[in-house]
Structure formats: C-alpha cells, structure tokens
Coordinates of C-alpha atoms in Angstrom, one line a residue:
M1 CA -71.9 53.4 4.3
N2 CA -69.3 54.9 6.6
Y3 CA -65.7 55.4 5.5
E4 CA -62.9 56.3 7.9
E5 CA -61.0 59.4 7.2
E6 CA -57.2 59.1 7.3
K7 CA -55.8 61.8 9.5
I8 CA -52.8 63.6 8.1
K9 CA -50.0 63.4 10.7
G10 CA -46.3 63.7 10.7
L11 CA -43.9 60.7 10.9
S12 CA -44.2 59.2 14.4
L13 CA -41.5 56.7 15.4
T14 CA -43.7 55.9 18.5
I15 CA -46.4 54.4 16.3
W16 CA -43.8 52.3 14.4
L17 CA -42.2 51.1 17.6
R18 CA -45.5 49.3 18.4
L19 CA -44.5 46.7 15.9
L20 CA -41.2 45.9 17.5
K21 CA -42.6 42.8 19.2
Y22 CA -43.2 41.2 15.8
F23 CA -39.5 41.4 14.9
K24 CA -38.3 39.3 17.8
G25 CA -38.9 36.0 16.0
L26 CA -37.5 37.4 12.7
K27 CA -34.2 38.7 14.0
K28 CA -32.1 36.3 12.0
Q29 CA -34.1 36.9 8.8
I30 CA -33.8 40.7 9.2
L31 CA -30.0 40.4 10.0
K32 CA -29.4 38.3 6.8
A33 CA -31.4 40.7 4.7
F34 CA -29.4 43.7 6.0
I35 CA -26.1 42.0 5.3
V36 CA -27.2 41.1 1.8
I37 CA -28.6 44.7 1.2
L38 CA -25.3 46.1 2.5
A39 CA -23.3 43.9 0.1
A40 CA -25.5 44.6 -2.9
T41 CA -25.6 48.3 -2.2
G42 CA -21.9 48.6 -1.7
G43 CA -21.3 46.8 -4.9
S44 CA -23.7 49.0 -6.8
A45 CA -22.2 52.1 -5.4
A46 CA -18.7 50.9 -6.4
Y47 CA -19.6 50.3 -10.0
P48 CA -18.5 53.8 -11.2
L49 CA -15.1 53.0 -9.8
F50 CA -14.8 50.3 -12.5
I51 CA -15.7 53.0 -15.1
R52 CA -13.1 55.3 -13.8
Y53 CA -10.5 52.5 -14.0
A54 CA -11.5 51.5 -17.5
V55 CA -11.4 55.1 -18.8
S56 CA -8.1 55.9 -17.1
N57 CA -6.3 52.6 -18.1
F58 CA -7.9 51.7 -21.4
V59 CA -9.7 54.6 -23.1
V60 CA -7.3 57.5 -22.4
P61 CA -4.1 55.5 -23.1
G62 CA -5.8 53.9 -26.1
T63 CA -4.6 50.4 -25.1
T64 CA -6.3 47.0 -24.3
K65 CA -3.5 45.6 -22.3
G66 CA -4.9 44.0 -19.2
I67 CA -8.5 44.3 -20.4
V68 CA -9.1 40.5 -20.2
P69 CA -8.5 40.1 -16.4
F70 CA -10.3 43.4 -15.8
T71 CA -13.3 42.1 -17.7
A72 CA -13.2 38.9 -15.7
V73 CA -13.1 40.8 -12.4
C74 CA -16.1 43.0 -13.6
F75 CA -18.1 39.9 -14.6
G76 CA -17.4 38.3 -11.2
F77 CA -18.3 41.5 -9.4
I78 CA -21.5 41.8 -11.3
L79 CA -22.3 38.1 -10.6
I80 CA -21.8 38.6 -6.9
V81 CA -24.0 41.7 -6.8
G82 CA -26.7 39.7 -8.8
V83 CA -26.6 36.8 -6.4
C84 CA -26.9 39.3 -3.5
I85 CA -29.9 40.9 -5.1
Y86 CA -31.5 37.4 -5.6
F87 CA -31.1 36.5 -1.9
W88 CA -32.2 40.0 -1.0
T89 CA -35.5 39.6 -2.9
K90 CA -36.0 36.1 -1.5
L91 CA -35.4 37.2 2.1
L92 CA -37.7 40.2 1.8
M93 CA -40.5 38.1 0.2
G94 CA -40.2 35.7 3.1
L95 CA -40.1 38.5 5.6
E96 CA -43.3 40.1 4.1
M97 CA -45.2 36.8 4.2
N98 CA -44.0 35.8 7.7
L99 CA -44.8 39.3 9.1
S100 CA -48.2 39.4 7.5
M101 CA -49.0 35.9 8.8
I102 CA -47.9 36.6 12.3
I103 CA -50.0 39.9 12.6
R104 CA -53.0 38.3 10.9
R105 CA -52.8 35.3 13.2
D106 CA -52.6 37.6 16.3
C107 CA -55.6 39.6 15.0
F108 CA -57.7 36.5 14.3
V109 CA -56.9 34.9 17.7
H110 CA -57.7 38.1 19.5
L111 CA -61.0 38.5 17.6
Q112 CA -61.9 34.9 18.8
K113 CA -61.3 36.0 22.4
L114 CA -63.1 39.3 22.2
Q115 CA -66.5 39.5 23.8
L116 CA -69.8 39.4 21.9
A117 CA -70.3 43.2 22.6
Y118 CA -67.3 44.1 20.5
H119 CA -68.6 42.1 17.5
N120 CA -72.0 43.7 17.9
V121 CA -70.7 47.2 17.4
N122 CA -68.1 46.6 14.7
S123 CA -69.1 45.6 11.2
V124 CA -67.6 42.6 9.4
G125 CA -66.3 44.9 6.7
Y126 CA -64.4 47.0 9.3
L127 CA -62.8 43.9 10.9
I128 CA -61.9 42.3 7.5
G129 CA -60.3 45.6 6.5
R130 CA -58.1 45.6 9.6
V131 CA -57.1 42.0 9.4
M132 CA -56.5 41.8 5.6
S133 CA -55.9 45.2 4.0
D134 CA -54.1 47.0 6.8
T135 CA -51.8 44.1 7.7
E136 CA -50.9 43.6 4.1
R137 CA -50.0 47.3 3.8
I138 CA -48.0 47.2 7.0
S139 CA -46.0 44.1 6.1
S140 CA -45.3 45.3 2.6
M141 CA -44.2 48.7 3.9
I142 CA -41.8 47.2 6.4
S143 CA -40.4 44.6 4.0
W144 CA -40.0 46.5 0.8
G145 CA -40.5 50.1 1.9
F146 CA -38.0 49.9 4.8
S147 CA -35.5 47.9 2.8
G148 CA -35.7 50.4 -0.1
L149 CA -35.2 53.2 2.4
V150 CA -32.2 51.4 3.9
E151 CA -30.8 50.6 0.5
S152 CA -31.2 54.2 -0.8
I153 CA -29.5 55.7 2.3
L154 CA -26.7 53.2 2.1
F155 CA -26.2 53.8 -1.6
L156 CA -26.0 57.6 -0.9
F157 CA -23.6 57.0 1.9
F158 CA -21.3 54.7 -0.1
S159 CA -21.5 57.0 -3.2
I160 CA -20.6 60.1 -1.1
T161 CA -17.8 58.2 0.5
F162 CA -16.3 57.1 -2.8
M163 CA -16.8 60.6 -4.3
L164 CA -14.9 62.2 -1.4
I165 CA -12.1 59.7 -1.9
L166 CA -11.9 60.4 -5.6
S167 CA -12.2 64.2 -5.5
P168 CA -13.5 66.2 -2.5
K169 CA -13.9 69.4 -4.6
L170 CA -16.3 67.7 -7.1
A171 CA -18.0 65.7 -4.3
I172 CA -19.0 68.9 -2.5
I173 CA -21.0 70.0 -5.6
L174 CA -23.2 66.9 -5.6
I175 CA -23.4 66.9 -1.8
I176 CA -25.0 70.3 -1.9
V177 CA -27.5 69.3 -4.6
I178 CA -28.7 66.1 -2.8
P179 CA -30.5 68.0 0.1
A180 CA -32.1 70.4 -2.3
A181 CA -33.4 67.6 -4.5
G182 CA -34.7 65.8 -1.4
I183 CA -36.6 68.9 -0.2
I184 CA -38.3 69.3 -3.6
A185 CA -39.2 65.6 -3.7
W186 CA -40.5 65.7 -0.1
I187 CA -42.8 68.7 -0.8
F188 CA -44.3 67.0 -3.9
Q189 CA -44.6 63.6 -2.1
R190 CA -46.6 65.2 0.7
K191 CA -49.1 66.6 -1.8
I192 CA -49.2 63.4 -3.7
I193 CA -49.9 61.3 -0.6
V194 CA -52.8 63.5 0.4
I195 CA -54.4 63.0 -3.1
S196 CA -53.6 59.3 -2.9
R197 CA -55.6 59.1 0.3
R198 CA -58.6 60.7 -1.5
V199 CA -58.2 58.2 -4.4
R200 CA -58.2 55.2 -2.0
E201 CA -61.3 56.6 -0.2
L202 CA -63.1 57.2 -3.5
N203 CA -62.1 53.7 -4.7
S204 CA -63.7 52.2 -1.5
K205 CA -66.9 54.1 -2.2
I206 CA -66.9 52.9 -5.8
T207 CA -66.5 49.3 -4.6
G208 CA -69.3 49.8 -2.2
S209 CA -71.4 51.3 -4.9
Y210 CA -70.7 48.3 -7.1
N211 CA -71.6 46.0 -4.2
E212 CA -74.9 47.8 -3.5
G213 CA -75.8 48.0 -7.2
I214 CA -75.4 44.2 -7.6
T215 CA -76.8 42.9 -4.3
G216 CA -79.6 45.5 -4.3
S217 CA -80.5 45.2 -7.9
K218 CA -84.0 43.9 -7.2
T219 CA -84.8 46.7 -4.8
S220 CA -83.4 49.3 -7.2
K221 CA -85.7 48.0 -10.0
T222 CA -88.8 47.9 -7.8
L223 CA -88.1 51.5 -6.5
V224 CA -87.1 52.6 -10.0
I225 CA -84.0 54.4 -8.9
E226 CA -81.6 53.1 -11.5
D227 CA -81.0 56.7 -12.8
L228 CA -80.2 57.8 -9.2
N229 CA -77.7 55.0 -8.7
S230 CA -76.1 55.7 -12.1
A231 CA -75.8 59.4 -11.3
E232 CA -74.2 58.6 -7.9
F233 CA -71.8 56.2 -9.5
S234 CA -70.8 58.6 -12.3
T235 CA -70.1 61.3 -9.7
L236 CA -67.8 59.0 -7.7
S237 CA -66.0 57.8 -10.9
N238 CA -65.5 61.4 -12.2
N239 CA -64.1 62.4 -8.8
M240 CA -61.7 59.5 -8.8
R241 CA -60.6 60.3 -12.3
R242 CA -60.0 63.9 -11.4
E243 CA -58.0 63.1 -8.3
S244 CA -56.0 60.4 -10.1
I245 CA -55.1 62.9 -12.9
R246 CA -54.0 65.4 -10.3
S247 CA -51.7 62.8 -8.7
S248 CA -50.2 61.9 -12.1
R249 CA -49.6 65.6 -12.9
L250 CA -47.7 66.1 -9.7
N251 CA -45.6 63.0 -10.3
A252 CA -44.9 64.2 -13.9
L253 CA -43.9 67.6 -12.5
M254 CA -41.7 66.3 -9.7
M255 CA -39.4 64.1 -11.7
P256 CA -38.3 66.8 -14.2
M257 CA -37.6 69.3 -11.4
V258 CA -35.5 66.8 -9.4
M259 CA -33.8 65.6 -12.5
S260 CA -33.0 69.2 -13.6
L261 CA -31.2 69.7 -10.3
G262 CA -29.2 66.6 -11.2
S263 CA -28.5 68.0 -14.6
I264 CA -27.3 71.3 -13.2
A265 CA -25.0 69.5 -10.8
L266 CA -23.7 67.4 -13.7
S267 CA -23.0 70.5 -15.8
I268 CA -21.1 72.1 -12.9
V269 CA -19.2 68.8 -12.4
L270 CA -18.3 68.7 -16.1
Y271 CA -17.3 72.3 -16.2
R272 CA -15.2 72.2 -13.0
G273 CA -13.8 68.8 -13.7
G274 CA -12.9 69.7 -17.3
T275 CA -11.0 72.7 -16.0
L276 CA -9.1 70.6 -13.5
V277 CA -8.3 68.0 -16.2
G278 CA -7.1 70.8 -18.5
K279 CA -4.7 71.9 -15.8
Q280 CA -3.7 68.2 -15.3
L281 CA -4.9 68.3 -11.7
L282 CA -7.5 65.6 -12.2
D283 CA -7.8 62.2 -13.9
F284 CA -10.2 62.0 -16.8
G285 CA -11.5 58.7 -15.4
I286 CA -12.6 60.5 -12.2
I287 CA -14.9 62.8 -14.2
S288 CA -16.5 59.7 -15.9
A289 CA -17.2 58.2 -12.4
F290 CA -18.7 61.5 -11.2
V291 CA -21.0 61.7 -14.2
T292 CA -22.4 58.2 -13.3
Y293 CA -22.7 59.3 -9.6
A294 CA -24.5 62.5 -10.6
V295 CA -27.1 60.5 -12.5
S296 CA -27.4 57.5 -10.1
T297 CA -27.8 59.5 -6.8
I298 CA -31.1 61.2 -8.0
E299 CA -33.3 58.1 -7.9
P300 CA -32.5 57.2 -4.3
I301 CA -33.4 60.8 -3.2
V302 CA -36.8 60.5 -4.8
W303 CA -37.2 57.0 -3.3
V304 CA -36.3 58.1 0.2
S305 CA -38.8 61.0 0.1
G306 CA -41.5 58.7 -1.3
V307 CA -41.0 56.0 1.3
I308 CA -41.1 58.5 4.2
S309 CA -44.4 59.9 2.8
E310 CA -45.8 56.3 2.5
M311 CA -44.7 55.7 6.1
V312 CA -46.8 58.6 7.2
S313 CA -49.7 57.2 5.4
A314 CA -49.1 53.6 6.6
Q315 CA -49.2 54.8 10.2
V316 CA -53.0 54.9 10.0
G317 CA -53.0 51.2 9.3
I318 CA -50.7 50.5 12.3
E319 CA -53.0 52.5 14.6
R320 CA -56.0 50.5 13.4
V321 CA -54.3 47.1 13.7
T322 CA -52.7 47.8 17.1
G323 CA -56.0 49.4 18.2
L324 CA -57.7 46.1 17.4
L325 CA -55.0 44.0 19.2
N326 CA -55.1 46.3 22.2
E327 CA -58.9 46.1 22.5
P328 CA -59.5 44.9 26.0
I329 CA -61.0 41.5 26.6
T330 CA -63.7 42.2 29.2
I331 CA -64.8 38.6 29.7
V332 CA -61.8 36.6 30.8
D333 CA -61.2 33.6 32.9
L334 CA -59.4 33.9 36.2
P335 CA -55.8 32.6 36.3
E336 CA -56.7 29.8 38.7
V337 CA -59.6 28.8 36.4
I338 CA -57.3 28.7 33.4
K339 CA -54.7 26.7 35.4
K340 CA -57.3 24.0 36.2
Y341 CA -59.6 24.0 33.2
G342 CA -57.4 25.5 30.4
D343 CA -58.4 28.2 28.0
T344 CA -60.2 28.3 24.6
F345 CA -57.1 27.2 22.7
D346 CA -55.7 24.7 25.2
P347 CA -58.5 23.2 27.1
K348 CA -58.0 20.7 29.9
R349 CA -61.2 18.7 29.3
E350 CA -60.1 16.0 31.7
N351 CA -60.8 18.4 34.6
W352 CA -64.2 19.5 33.4
E353 CA -67.2 18.6 35.6
P354 CA -70.3 17.4 33.8
V355 CA -72.9 20.2 33.2
L356 CA -76.3 19.3 34.5
G357 CA -78.0 22.5 33.3
G358 CA -79.2 24.3 36.4
V359 CA -79.1 28.1 36.0
S360 CA -79.7 30.7 38.7
F361 CA -79.6 34.5 38.6
E362 CA -78.8 36.1 42.0
N363 CA -79.5 39.8 42.4
V364 CA -78.3 40.5 38.9
W365 CA -77.9 44.1 37.7
F366 CA -76.9 44.5 34.1
K367 CA -76.4 47.2 31.5
Y368 CA -74.7 46.9 28.2
P369 CA -71.1 48.2 27.9
D370 CA -72.3 51.0 25.5
G371 CA -75.5 51.7 27.5
D372 CA -76.3 54.0 30.4
E373 CA -79.4 52.4 31.7
Y374 CA -79.8 49.1 33.5
V375 CA -81.5 46.4 31.4
L376 CA -81.9 44.1 34.5
E377 CA -82.3 45.4 38.0
D378 CA -81.9 43.2 41.0
F379 CA -83.1 40.3 38.9
S380 CA -83.3 36.8 40.5
L381 CA -84.5 33.6 39.0
D382 CA -83.9 29.9 39.6
I383 CA -84.1 27.6 36.7
P384 CA -83.8 23.9 37.8
S385 CA -82.0 21.5 35.4
G386 CA -84.4 20.2 32.7
T387 CA -86.7 23.3 32.8
T388 CA -87.9 24.8 29.6
V389 CA -88.1 28.6 29.8
A390 CA -89.8 30.7 27.1
I391 CA -88.9 34.4 26.8
V392 CA -91.5 36.5 25.0
G393 CA -91.9 40.1 24.2
E394 CA -92.1 42.6 21.4
T395 CA -89.2 43.2 19.0
G396 CA -86.3 45.1 20.7
A397 CA -87.7 44.4 24.2
G398 CA -84.5 42.7 25.4
K399 CA -85.4 39.1 25.2
S400 CA -81.8 38.0 24.4
T401 CA -80.3 39.6 27.5
I402 CA -81.2 36.8 29.9
V403 CA -79.9 34.2 27.5
N404 CA -76.7 36.1 26.8
L405 CA -76.0 36.2 30.6
A406 CA -76.9 32.6 31.1
C407 CA -74.5 31.7 28.2
R408 CA -71.8 34.0 29.6
F409 CA -71.7 36.0 26.4
Y410 CA -71.9 38.9 28.8
E411 CA -71.2 39.1 32.5
P412 CA -73.4 40.8 35.1
T413 CA -72.7 44.4 36.1
E414 CA -73.5 43.3 39.6
G415 CA -74.7 40.0 41.1
R416 CA -74.0 36.4 40.0
V417 CA -75.1 33.9 37.4
L418 CA -74.7 30.3 38.7
I419 CA -74.4 27.1 36.7
D420 CA -75.2 24.0 38.7
G421 CA -74.9 26.1 41.9
R422 CA -71.5 27.5 41.1
D423 CA -70.6 31.0 39.9
S424 CA -70.1 30.7 36.1
R425 CA -66.8 32.7 36.6
E426 CA -65.4 29.8 38.6
R427 CA -65.4 27.7 35.4
S428 CA -63.9 28.3 32.0
Q429 CA -65.9 29.9 29.2
L430 CA -65.2 26.9 27.0
W431 CA -66.5 24.6 29.6
L432 CA -69.9 26.3 29.5
H433 CA -70.0 27.0 25.7
S434 CA -69.2 23.4 24.9
S435 CA -72.4 22.5 26.7
L436 CA -74.6 24.8 24.7
G437 CA -76.7 24.0 21.7
Y438 CA -77.6 27.4 20.1
V439 CA -79.9 27.7 17.1
L440 CA -80.3 31.3 15.8
Q441 CA -83.0 32.9 13.8
D442 CA -80.6 33.5 11.0
P443 CA -78.0 30.8 11.5
H444 CA -74.6 30.9 10.0
L445 CA -73.3 28.0 7.9
F446 CA -69.6 27.5 7.1
S447 CA -68.4 27.0 3.5
G448 CA -68.5 23.3 2.8
T449 CA -71.0 20.5 2.5
I450 CA -74.3 19.9 4.4
I451 CA -72.8 16.9 6.2
D452 CA -69.7 18.9 7.2
N453 CA -71.8 21.7 8.6
I454 CA -73.9 19.3 10.7
R455 CA -70.7 17.6 11.9
Y456 CA -69.5 20.9 13.5
G457 CA -71.9 19.9 16.3
R458 CA -69.6 17.0 17.2
L459 CA -66.5 16.7 15.1
D460 CA -65.9 13.0 15.9
A461 CA -69.4 11.9 14.8
T462 CA -69.7 9.3 12.1
D463 CA -71.7 9.8 8.9
E464 CA -74.4 7.6 10.3
E465 CA -74.8 9.7 13.4
V466 CA -74.8 12.9 11.4
M467 CA -77.6 11.6 9.1
A468 CA -79.6 10.3 12.1
A469 CA -79.4 13.8 13.7
A470 CA -80.5 15.3 10.3
S471 CA -83.4 12.8 10.1
L472 CA -84.6 13.7 13.6
V473 CA -85.3 17.3 12.6
S474 CA -86.2 16.6 9.0
A475 CA -83.0 18.2 7.7
D476 CA -82.5 15.1 5.5
T477 CA -85.3 16.5 3.2
I478 CA -82.8 19.1 2.1
A479 CA -80.3 16.4 1.0
T480 CA -83.0 14.5 -0.9
R481 CA -83.8 17.4 -3.2
L482 CA -80.1 18.1 -4.1
P483 CA -78.1 16.1 -6.7
D484 CA -75.2 15.5 -4.4
G485 CA -77.3 14.8 -1.3
F486 CA -75.5 15.4 2.0
S487 CA -72.3 16.2 0.0
S488 CA -73.9 19.2 -1.6
D489 CA -72.1 22.5 -1.1
V490 CA -74.0 25.0 1.0
G491 CA -72.2 28.0 -0.5
E492 CA -70.7 31.0 1.2
G493 CA -72.6 31.5 4.5
G494 CA -75.1 28.9 3.3
D495 CA -76.3 31.1 0.4
N496 CA -77.3 28.0 -1.6
L497 CA -80.0 27.2 0.9
S498 CA -83.0 29.1 2.0
T499 CA -83.2 30.6 5.5
G500 CA -85.6 27.8 6.6
E501 CA -83.2 25.1 5.3
K502 CA -80.3 26.8 7.1
Q503 CA -82.3 26.6 10.3
L504 CA -82.9 22.9 9.7
V505 CA -79.2 22.3 9.3
S506 CA -78.5 24.3 12.4
F507 CA -81.1 22.3 14.3
A508 CA -79.4 19.1 13.2
R509 CA -76.0 20.5 14.3
A510 CA -77.4 21.3 17.8
V511 CA -79.1 17.9 18.1
L512 CA -75.8 16.1 17.1
A513 CA -74.0 18.0 19.9
D514 CA -76.5 16.6 22.4
P515 CA -75.9 19.5 24.9
P516 CA -77.4 19.8 28.4
I517 CA -78.5 23.3 27.6
F518 CA -80.4 24.4 24.5
V519 CA -81.0 27.9 23.3
L520 CA -83.6 28.4 20.5
D521 CA -83.5 32.0 19.3
E522 CA -86.6 32.5 17.0
A523 CA -85.4 29.1 15.6
T524 CA -88.5 28.2 13.8
S525 CA -89.4 31.7 12.4
S526 CA -88.4 30.9 8.9
I527 CA -89.8 27.3 8.7
D528 CA -93.1 26.5 7.1
T529 CA -96.0 25.2 9.3
E530 CA -95.7 21.6 8.1
T531 CA -91.9 21.4 8.7
E532 CA -92.4 23.1 12.1
R533 CA -94.8 20.4 13.1
L534 CA -92.2 17.8 12.4
I535 CA -89.5 19.8 14.3
Q536 CA -91.8 20.4 17.3
N537 CA -92.0 16.7 17.8
A538 CA -88.3 16.4 17.6
I539 CA -87.8 19.4 19.9
S540 CA -90.2 18.1 22.6
H541 CA -88.3 14.9 22.4
M542 CA -84.8 16.5 22.6
L543 CA -85.7 19.0 25.4
K544 CA -86.6 16.3 27.9
G545 CA -84.1 16.4 30.7
R546 CA -82.4 19.4 29.3
T547 CA -82.5 23.1 30.3
S548 CA -83.9 25.1 27.5
F549 CA -84.2 28.8 26.7
I550 CA -86.7 29.5 23.9
I551 CA -87.0 33.0 22.4
A552 CA -90.0 32.7 20.2
H553 CA -93.1 34.4 18.8
R554 CA -94.9 31.2 17.7
L555 CA -97.5 29.8 20.1
S556 CA -96.5 26.2 19.6
T557 CA -93.1 26.9 21.2
I558 CA -94.5 28.9 24.1
V559 CA -97.5 27.1 25.6
R560 CA -95.6 23.9 26.4
S561 CA -92.9 25.7 28.4
D562 CA -92.4 25.2 32.1
L563 CA -91.9 28.9 32.7
I564 CA -92.7 31.9 30.6
L565 CA -90.9 35.3 31.1
V566 CA -92.5 38.4 29.6
V567 CA -90.0 41.1 28.7
E568 CA -90.9 44.7 28.1
D569 CA -88.4 47.6 27.7
G570 CA -85.7 45.3 29.0
K571 CA -87.5 44.4 32.2
I572 CA -89.2 41.2 33.3
V573 CA -92.8 42.3 33.8
E574 CA -94.5 38.9 34.2
R575 CA -93.5 35.3 34.9
G576 CA -95.4 32.1 35.2
T577 CA -96.9 29.2 33.2
H578 CA -99.1 29.7 30.1
K579 CA -102.3 29.1 32.1
E580 CA -101.2 31.3 35.0
L581 CA -100.3 34.3 32.7
L582 CA -103.5 33.9 30.7
A583 CA -105.6 33.9 33.9
A584 CA -103.7 37.1 35.1
G585 CA -105.1 38.9 32.1
G586 CA -101.9 41.1 31.8
H587 CA -99.4 41.9 29.2
Y588 CA -98.9 38.2 28.2
S589 CA -102.6 37.7 27.7
S590 CA -102.7 40.7 25.3
L591 CA -99.5 39.5 23.5
Y592 CA -100.8 36.0 23.2
K593 CA -104.0 37.1 21.7
A594 CA -102.1 39.3 19.2
M595 CA -99.8 36.4 18.2
R596 CA -102.7 34.0 17.9
L597 CA -104.5 36.4 15.6
E598 CA -101.3 36.8 13.6
E599 CA -100.9 33.0 13.1
I600 CA -104.6 32.7 12.1
M601 CA -104.1 35.4 9.5
Q602 CA -101.1 33.6 8.2

C-alpha cells in the first residue's frame, strides 16, 4: 500500500484563498456568525468588570445595598451571552455541514466529468480520501478552527482594551507576558503537529493492515504467514503507541510552562497592585478584575497557537482537494455541441439524432495520456451498422483500445472516429454513451435489489419488462434460488452474488436498454458452459441489426463474428473473417488452436 507523506510547510494564505469561492453563497451565514461571536466574546471579556464592580461596591464597603438590581443585570447579561453562544454553535454547525456538502458535491460532479484515464491511474481509496476525509477536515477547520481563532483574538483584544482602561500600568505586565506565552505554545504546537502527522499515517497503515488481514485471511492461512502478519501489525501498533505517548508528553509539558508564565504575571500583578492599593492609588476591585484576566487570557493564547498549527497541517488537505477539482477534463464537448445537445447533467434529448451504429476510424493515431508510444498508428477501419466485430489477442495486447475510442472514453491523438458518418466530437458524449450497452468481465452492481440493478438499463421500464429482459439472458435463474426473488439485495458492489451471476444481471441490464451499439468485454468469461449456451442464443438474437464489439477468448463468441481483429502489442496485425484468418495460417490460427485446446481441457 502507498501512503502519501504530508509535507511540512509554513502557513500559506495563498493556499487558503483557493477556498474563497465557496464562501460566496455563505456570506450571510458567515456575517451572522461573526456578529454573534463578536457579541459573545465581548460579553465574556466584560465579565471581570462585573467582578470589579461587586468587589468595589459590595465586598470592600461590606454592604448589600443595590445588590438585587446588580444581580438582575448580571443574570440578564449571562443570559444574553448564553443565547449568543447557542446561536453561535448553531450557525457554525450549519456552516460546517453546508461547506462540506458544497465541496463534496463539486468533487463528486467533477469526478463524473473526468475522463476514464484519470480513474484508471487513481485508486478508489485515494479518491474517497479526498472527497470524504479531506473535505471533512477542511470544513471543520474553517467552521470551528477559524471561529475559535477569531474568538480568541477578539477575546484578547477586548481583554487588553478593558485592562488598559482599568489600569495601564498593570495591563502592561500582562501584555508583555502574552507574546512570550504565545511563542512557547507555538514552538510546542509545531512539534506536536509533526508527531500527529506520524500518528495519522500509522493509523492509516494499521487500518490497512486490518483490512488486509480480514479480506486476505484465506490467502494468509494457505501461505501460513499469520506470524508474519502478526509481527507486522505489532510493529505498527507499537510505533503508534510510542508516537502517541510522545505527543501526550509534549502536551503535558506545554500547558504547565504556559500556565507558569500566567502565574508569574499574576504574582507581579498582585504585588504591584497591592502596593498601589496600599498607597490608595488603585481600587481593590481592579486587582480582582486583573486576577481574572490573568487566568482567562492564557487559554486563548494556547488556542491561537494550536489553530495556526492545525491550519498548517490542514493545508495538505486543501491542496489535495483543489488539486482534484483543478484536474483538467481532457474529453469535453465543444460549446456549440453543448448548446444544441446539452451536457451530461442537463441533456437536450429532443435534439438528439437516432444512433444507427455505424463506426469508422479515419487515420487514427493514439497513445495513452501516460504513455510515450503510439498504440494505434494510422489506423483506419469502417464498421457498417449491424456489424459484429470480435477483437482477440493475448492478455495486455491492447484489445480494449479500439472499443474505448469507439465509445469515446478516449479521443484520438490524431485522426477521427466517426459515428454514423459524423465526427463523434460533433455530438455530445451523453448522446453516444446513452446508445451503448456495455457488459464488463467484472461488472459493477449498485447497492440495492436485483430488479433495481437491471432497471438501471432503462429507468422507466416496468417490472414486467425488467423480468422479460432477465428471462431472455437466464438472469431469472438467480431470482428463483433466492428467498426474496427479484427483490433480493445484491450487497455492496454485488458481493452477495457470484461473478457469473453479476454478469447475468449486467447482461439483462444491457438487454433492457436495447442499445444500437453493444460492447461485450470478456462478458461470458465467468459463466459456466451451460449458462453460456443459453446466453449465446440470446446474444445472437439481440445482436441482429446492432453494431457489436466483442472482446472475448471463448471460441463461441468469435467464430460467428462478421469481422475479427487480431491485436498484438497494441497493433492490429490481422483482420478478416474466421475462415479467412484460419486459411491465412497466421497469428489468429495459432491463437485459435491454443484457445480451442484450452476449452477442450476445461
């Protein structure tokens, strides 16, 4: 497994400014939150003033005169601050949820638009981490981290202001201590955040180890490597325990050091203030207020340094998410095409011409985005509507390249691919993709029931039409063996079904769609011979009048094809009918004999 290393960088406002566009729709919410934070913080910072008044007017004189209205004012003041904190929390929770939703939605939509090449080189785990973990961390940091930072800074500002009003001489003492405490907290937080990164990385590795240990338990037992797995897991666990203890020790050391500075400042305030009181130059109530300020200003300092350190760490997540959102979409429809035909999320189906299924390659050169060599060189081929084309070759020969170009999952480096005589780029991607029936070797099923998965082929199909499509390819045999029939849950990714059963459901889904173009990518590789015989009859029936691309290694799906293309090292080395290629005695003939021997041995 690969784990990304979080680079240690300083705080970069440029990186955070990348998120400004997400605040445009949340301006009112942010403004309300700021006003509430301002009111709550100002009230909290003014609380020592009430202590000063109580000491000066009730404690020192030894009287209770006027204490009832004073108590009522205090109660009302505390109630107002409490209401502000309630709305503050409510607004921030809403801000976090909205921000997280907006960023995740943008990521999801962008992933839908990205070309197949991007998904081929980025793992599912990587993408899920960006869309889920990183967006959650960013939205939480902005909502609670930033608000805490603003609240702490405002509290310090109000506190310093009130202290300067009460006694500039005593205020200077605390003002000098605040930067010193901040520096100590910052130094410790920098070290803590580095260790926290290591803990997160180790935690990811432990999670991966758990996952491999569970999903690969059968393999581990057959290879007798339980002791090796246990030793590796123990090493990871011990490393995480060690790093976590280091982080706890630093936290335990930081707070006493910062608090000791506050205690020193408090001692100086008491000494200096007591001297001034003795000389009758200062009110005793002011010293009481300063004692409260000396204690209460330490926590915001620690919080500010902690938030800034967390911001530095969260920048990695911003770079990942914005990197995903800025990933260029290489296969895009032209503006005039979108204007006429719409796009993936707002199609104008009323303007779509019917797809007949004719596919032509005109002087096509193609190399994959991450490759240096051409896979196709000056390739030309005309496939009339209704033609069945079989593409054969050894594993890794490049059989899927032609199909991917025909389906516009990739675009030619040079040359053109025509659909019904028109350049495929003159039509929308959705126009073409809506006319495809694609059955993969390892098809994906969505969470839900069997009938729901088949209905994805045509969402407005009735239950009777779905069941008829299932019956046509023998997918109804799956429902008959399950207690809930077609309403049986297929599990996550279809895990409750075998690979062969998933292929049958995928076949039924494609049949229900009734597309003019079929693509069968090793679609019968995991189906037993008897079931394949049933499907072959259905396929031969369904392929009549439709353009079909068949990538297969079983003879039954090859010999009936109108055209066979033989691929070797990404090049078309032979083309012709089954009889023509056998008579030629070339690569196909050798491959055919090898496949025939393989089927006989099976």
